[in-house]
Amino acid sequence: MNRLREVPALRGQLLCRLPCCAFGLPVETTPRRGREHSLHCRVAEANALPNSGRPSVDASIALLEQRQSTARTIIASLDEADLDPVATGFLDNHLAVARYLRDASSAAA
């Protein structure tokens, strides 16, 4: 979080419109509210995705691909600022599992 705040171009990536952050709280306080913020994000994501089946897996893949793209932008910006990158390998792993589940359900059908 500190590395991201050091790069002015990345500050917008830290803004959140969920109830945990939307009421005038500065982005600098997000780490102190980490658990609350994480919970609000997970609930919002769960509500946005279909409940089950193929549409749910496809929506999850689309969300992960969007996050992967954002992560690449963040890594490039950190690199340009001569700052250490953030770990994003977990996104690749989650995306691989989601694609595996999609492909497995297609093969079973």
Coordinates of N, CA and C in Angstrom, one line a residue:
M1 N 0.8 -1.2 0.0 CA 0.0 0.0 0.0 C 0.9 1.3 0.0
N2 N 1.9 1.2 0.8 CA 2.8 2.4 0.9 C 3.5 2.6 -0.5
R3 N 3.9 1.5 -1.1 CA 4.6 1.7 -2.5 C 3.6 2.3 -3.5
L4 N 2.3 1.9 -3.4 CA 1.3 2.4 -4.4 C 1.1 3.8 -4.1
R5 N 1.0 4.2 -2.9 CA 0.8 5.7 -2.6 C 1.9 6.6 -3.0
E6 N 3.1 6.0 -3.2 CA 4.3 6.8 -3.6 C 4.2 7.2 -5.0
V7 N 3.4 6.5 -5.8 CA 3.3 6.8 -7.3 C 2.0 7.5 -7.5
P8 N 2.0 8.8 -7.8 CA 0.8 9.6 -8.0 C -0.2 9.0 -9.0
A9 N 0.3 8.4 -10.1 CA -0.5 7.8 -11.1 C -1.3 6.6 -10.6
L10 N -0.9 6.0 -9.5 CA -1.5 4.8 -9.0 C -2.5 5.2 -7.9
R11 N -2.5 6.4 -7.4 CA -3.4 6.8 -6.3 C -4.9 6.4 -6.6
G12 N -5.3 6.6 -7.8 CA -6.7 6.4 -8.2 C -7.0 4.9 -8.1
Q13 N -6.0 4.0 -8.2 CA -6.3 2.6 -8.0 C -6.6 2.2 -6.6
L14 N -6.4 3.1 -5.7 CA -6.6 2.9 -4.3 C -8.0 3.4 -3.8
L15 N -8.7 4.1 -4.7 CA -10.0 4.7 -4.3 C -11.0 3.6 -4.3
C16 N -12.0 3.7 -3.4 CA -13.0 2.7 -3.2 C -14.3 3.4 -3.0
R17 N -15.4 2.9 -3.7 CA -16.7 3.5 -3.6 C -17.6 2.7 -2.7
L18 N -17.1 1.7 -2.0 CA -17.9 0.9 -1.1 C -18.2 1.7 0.2
P19 N -19.2 1.3 1.0 CA -19.5 2.0 2.2 C -18.3 2.1 3.2
C20 N -17.4 1.2 3.1 CA -16.3 1.2 4.1 C -15.4 2.4 3.8
C21 N -15.4 3.0 2.6 CA -14.5 4.0 2.2 C -15.1 5.3 1.7
A22 N -16.4 5.2 1.3 CA -17.0 6.2 0.5 C -17.5 7.5 1.3
F23 N -17.3 7.5 2.6 CA -17.8 8.6 3.3 C -16.7 9.6 3.8
G24 N -15.9 10.0 2.9 CA -14.9 11.0 3.1 C -13.6 10.5 3.9
L25 N -13.5 9.2 4.0 CA -12.3 8.7 4.7 C -11.1 8.7 3.7
P26 N -10.0 9.3 4.1 CA -8.8 9.3 3.2 C -8.3 7.9 2.9
V27 N -7.7 7.8 1.7 CA -7.2 6.5 1.3 C -6.1 6.1 2.3
E28 N -5.4 7.0 2.9 CA -4.3 6.6 3.9 C -4.8 5.8 5.0
T29 N -6.1 5.9 5.3 CA -6.7 5.1 6.5 C -7.1 3.7 6.1
T30 N -7.1 3.4 4.8 CA -7.6 2.1 4.3 C -6.8 0.9 5.0
P31 N -5.5 0.9 5.1 CA -4.8 -0.2 5.8 C -5.3 -0.4 7.2
R32 N -5.6 0.6 7.9 CA -6.1 0.5 9.3 C -7.5 -0.2 9.3
R33 N -8.3 0.0 8.2 CA -9.6 -0.5 8.1 C -9.6 -1.8 7.2
G34 N -8.5 -2.4 7.1 CA -8.3 -3.5 6.2 C -9.3 -4.6 6.2
R35 N -9.6 -5.1 7.4 CA -10.6 -6.2 7.5 C -11.9 -5.8 7.1
E36 N -12.4 -4.6 7.5 CA -13.7 -4.1 7.1 C -13.7 -3.9 5.6
H37 N -12.7 -3.3 5.0 CA -12.6 -3.0 3.6 C -12.6 -4.4 2.8
S38 N -11.9 -5.3 3.3 CA -11.8 -6.6 2.6 C -13.2 -7.3 2.6
L39 N -13.9 -7.2 3.7 CA -15.2 -7.8 3.8 C -16.2 -7.2 2.9
H40 N -16.2 -5.8 2.9 CA -17.1 -5.1 2.0 C -16.8 -5.5 0.5
C41 N -15.5 -5.6 0.2 CA -15.2 -5.9 -1.2 C -15.7 -7.3 -1.6
R42 N -15.5 -8.3 -0.7 CA -15.9 -9.7 -1.0 C -17.4 -9.8 -1.1
V43 N -18.1 -9.1 -0.2 CA -19.6 -9.1 -0.3 C -20.1 -8.5 -1.6
A44 N -19.5 -7.4 -2.0 CA -19.9 -6.7 -3.2 C -19.6 -7.6 -4.4
E45 N -18.4 -8.2 -4.4 CA -18.1 -9.1 -5.5 C -19.1 -10.3 -5.6
A46 N -19.4 -10.9 -4.5 CA -20.3 -12.1 -4.4 C -21.7 -11.7 -4.9
N47 N -22.1 -10.5 -4.5 CA -23.4 -10.0 -5.0 C -23.5 -9.7 -6.5
A48 N -22.3 -9.3 -7.0 CA -22.3 -9.0 -8.4 C -22.2 -10.2 -9.4
L49 N -21.7 -11.3 -8.8 CA -21.6 -12.5 -9.6 C -22.9 -13.4 -9.6
P50 N -23.2 -14.1 -10.7 CA -24.3 -15.0 -10.7 C -24.1 -16.1 -9.6
N51 N -25.1 -16.7 -9.1 CA -25.0 -17.6 -8.0 C -24.3 -18.9 -8.3
S52 N -24.5 -19.5 -9.4 CA -23.9 -20.8 -9.7 C -23.9 -21.1 -11.2
G53 N -23.2 -22.2 -11.5 CA -23.2 -22.7 -12.9 C -22.2 -21.9 -13.8
R54 N -22.3 -22.2 -15.0 CA -21.4 -21.7 -16.0 C -21.3 -20.2 -16.0
P55 N -22.5 -19.4 -16.0 CA -22.4 -18.0 -15.9 C -21.5 -17.5 -14.8
S56 N -21.6 -18.1 -13.7 CA -20.8 -17.7 -12.5 C -19.3 -17.9 -12.8
V57 N -18.9 -19.0 -13.3 CA -17.5 -19.3 -13.7 C -17.0 -18.3 -14.7
D58 N -17.8 -18.0 -15.7 CA -17.4 -17.1 -16.8 C -17.3 -15.7 -16.2
A59 N -18.2 -15.3 -15.3 CA -18.1 -14.0 -14.7 C -16.9 -13.9 -13.8
S60 N -16.6 -14.9 -13.1 CA -15.4 -15.0 -12.3 C -14.1 -14.8 -13.1
I61 N -14.1 -15.5 -14.3 CA -12.9 -15.4 -15.2 C -12.8 -14.0 -15.7
A62 N -13.9 -13.4 -16.1 CA -13.8 -12.0 -16.6 C -13.3 -11.0 -15.5
L63 N -13.8 -11.2 -14.3 CA -13.3 -10.4 -13.1 C -11.8 -10.6 -12.9
L64 N -11.4 -11.8 -12.9 CA -10.0 -12.1 -12.7 C -9.1 -11.6 -13.8
E65 N -9.6 -11.6 -15.0 CA -8.8 -11.1 -16.2 C -8.7 -9.6 -16.0
Q66 N -9.8 -8.9 -15.6 CA -9.7 -7.5 -15.4 C -8.7 -7.1 -14.3
R67 N -8.8 -7.9 -13.2 CA -7.8 -7.7 -12.1 C -6.4 -7.9 -12.5
Q68 N -6.2 -8.9 -13.4 CA -4.8 -9.2 -13.9 C -4.3 -8.1 -14.7
S69 N -5.2 -7.5 -15.5 CA -4.8 -6.4 -16.4 C -4.4 -5.2 -15.5
T70 N -5.2 -4.9 -14.5 CA -4.9 -3.8 -13.5 C -3.6 -4.1 -12.8
A71 N -3.4 -5.3 -12.4 CA -2.2 -5.6 -11.7 C -0.9 -5.4 -12.6
R72 N -1.1 -5.7 -13.9 CA 0.1 -5.4 -14.8 C 0.3 -3.9 -14.9
T73 N -0.7 -3.1 -15.0 CA -0.5 -1.7 -15.0 C 0.2 -1.2 -13.7
I74 N -0.2 -1.7 -12.6 CA 0.4 -1.3 -11.3 C 1.8 -1.7 -11.3
I75 N 2.1 -2.9 -11.7 CA 3.5 -3.4 -11.7 C 4.4 -2.5 -12.6
A76 N 3.9 -2.2 -13.8 CA 4.6 -1.4 -14.7 C 4.9 0.0 -14.1
S77 N 3.9 0.6 -13.4 CA 4.0 1.9 -12.8 C 5.0 1.9 -11.7
L78 N 5.0 0.8 -10.9 CA 5.9 0.7 -9.8 C 7.3 0.6 -10.3
D79 N 7.5 -0.2 -11.4 CA 8.8 -0.4 -12.0 C 9.3 0.9 -12.6
E80 N 8.5 1.7 -13.2 CA 8.9 3.0 -13.7 C 9.3 3.9 -12.6
A81 N 8.7 3.8 -11.4 CA 9.1 4.6 -10.3 C 10.3 4.0 -9.5
D82 N 10.9 3.0 -10.0 CA 12.0 2.3 -9.3 C 11.6 1.7 -7.9
L83 N 10.4 1.2 -7.9 CA 9.9 0.6 -6.6 C 9.7 -0.9 -6.8
D84 N 9.8 -1.6 -5.8 CA 9.6 -3.1 -5.9 C 8.1 -3.4 -6.3
P85 N 7.9 -4.4 -7.1 CA 6.6 -4.8 -7.5 C 5.8 -5.4 -6.4
V86 N 4.5 -5.5 -6.5 CA 3.7 -6.2 -5.6 C 3.5 -7.6 -6.1
A87 N 3.2 -8.6 -5.3 CA 3.0 -10.0 -5.7 C 1.6 -10.1 -6.3
T88 N 1.6 -10.7 -7.5 CA 0.3 -10.9 -8.2 C 0.2 -12.3 -8.7
G89 N 1.1 -13.2 -8.3 CA 1.0 -14.6 -8.8 C -0.3 -15.3 -8.4
F90 N -0.9 -14.9 -7.3 CA -2.1 -15.5 -6.9 C -3.2 -15.3 -7.9
L91 N -3.2 -14.1 -8.6 CA -4.2 -13.9 -9.7 C -4.0 -14.9 -10.8
D92 N -2.8 -15.2 -11.2 CA -2.6 -16.2 -12.2 C -3.1 -17.6 -11.8
N93 N -2.9 -17.9 -10.5 CA -3.3 -19.2 -10.0 C -4.9 -19.3 -9.9
H94 N -5.5 -18.2 -9.5 CA -7.0 -18.2 -9.4 C -7.6 -18.3 -10.8
L95 N -7.0 -17.6 -11.7 CA -7.5 -17.6 -13.1 C -7.3 -19.0 -13.7
A96 N -6.2 -19.6 -13.5 CA -6.0 -21.0 -14.0 C -7.0 -22.0 -13.4
V97 N -7.3 -21.8 -12.1 CA -8.3 -22.7 -11.5 C -9.7 -22.5 -12.1
A98 N -10.0 -21.2 -12.3 CA -11.4 -20.9 -12.8 C -11.5 -21.4 -14.3
R99 N -10.4 -21.2 -15.1 CA -10.5 -21.8 -16.4 C -10.5 -23.3 -16.4
Y100 N -9.8 -23.9 -15.5 CA -9.9 -25.4 -15.4 C -11.3 -25.8 -15.0
L101 N -11.9 -25.2 -14.1 CA -13.3 -25.5 -13.7 C -14.3 -25.3 -14.9
R102 N -14.1 -24.2 -15.6 CA -14.9 -24.0 -16.8 C -14.8 -25.1 -17.8
D103 N -13.5 -25.4 -18.1 CA -13.2 -26.4 -19.1 C -13.7 -27.8 -18.7
A104 N -13.6 -28.1 -17.4 CA -14.0 -29.4 -16.8 C -15.6 -29.5 -16.9
S105 N -16.3 -28.4 -16.7 CA -17.7 -28.4 -16.8 C -18.2 -28.5 -18.2
S106 N -17.4 -28.0 -19.1 CA -17.8 -28.1 -20.6 C -17.5 -29.5 -21.0
A107 N -16.5 -30.1 -20.6 CA -16.2 -31.5 -21.0 C -17.2 -32.5 -20.4
A108 N -17.7 -32.2 -19.2 CA -18.7 -33.1 -18.6 C -20.1 -32.9 -19.2
A109 N -20.3 -31.8 -19.9 CA -21.7 -31.6 -20.5 C -21.9 -32.3 -21.8

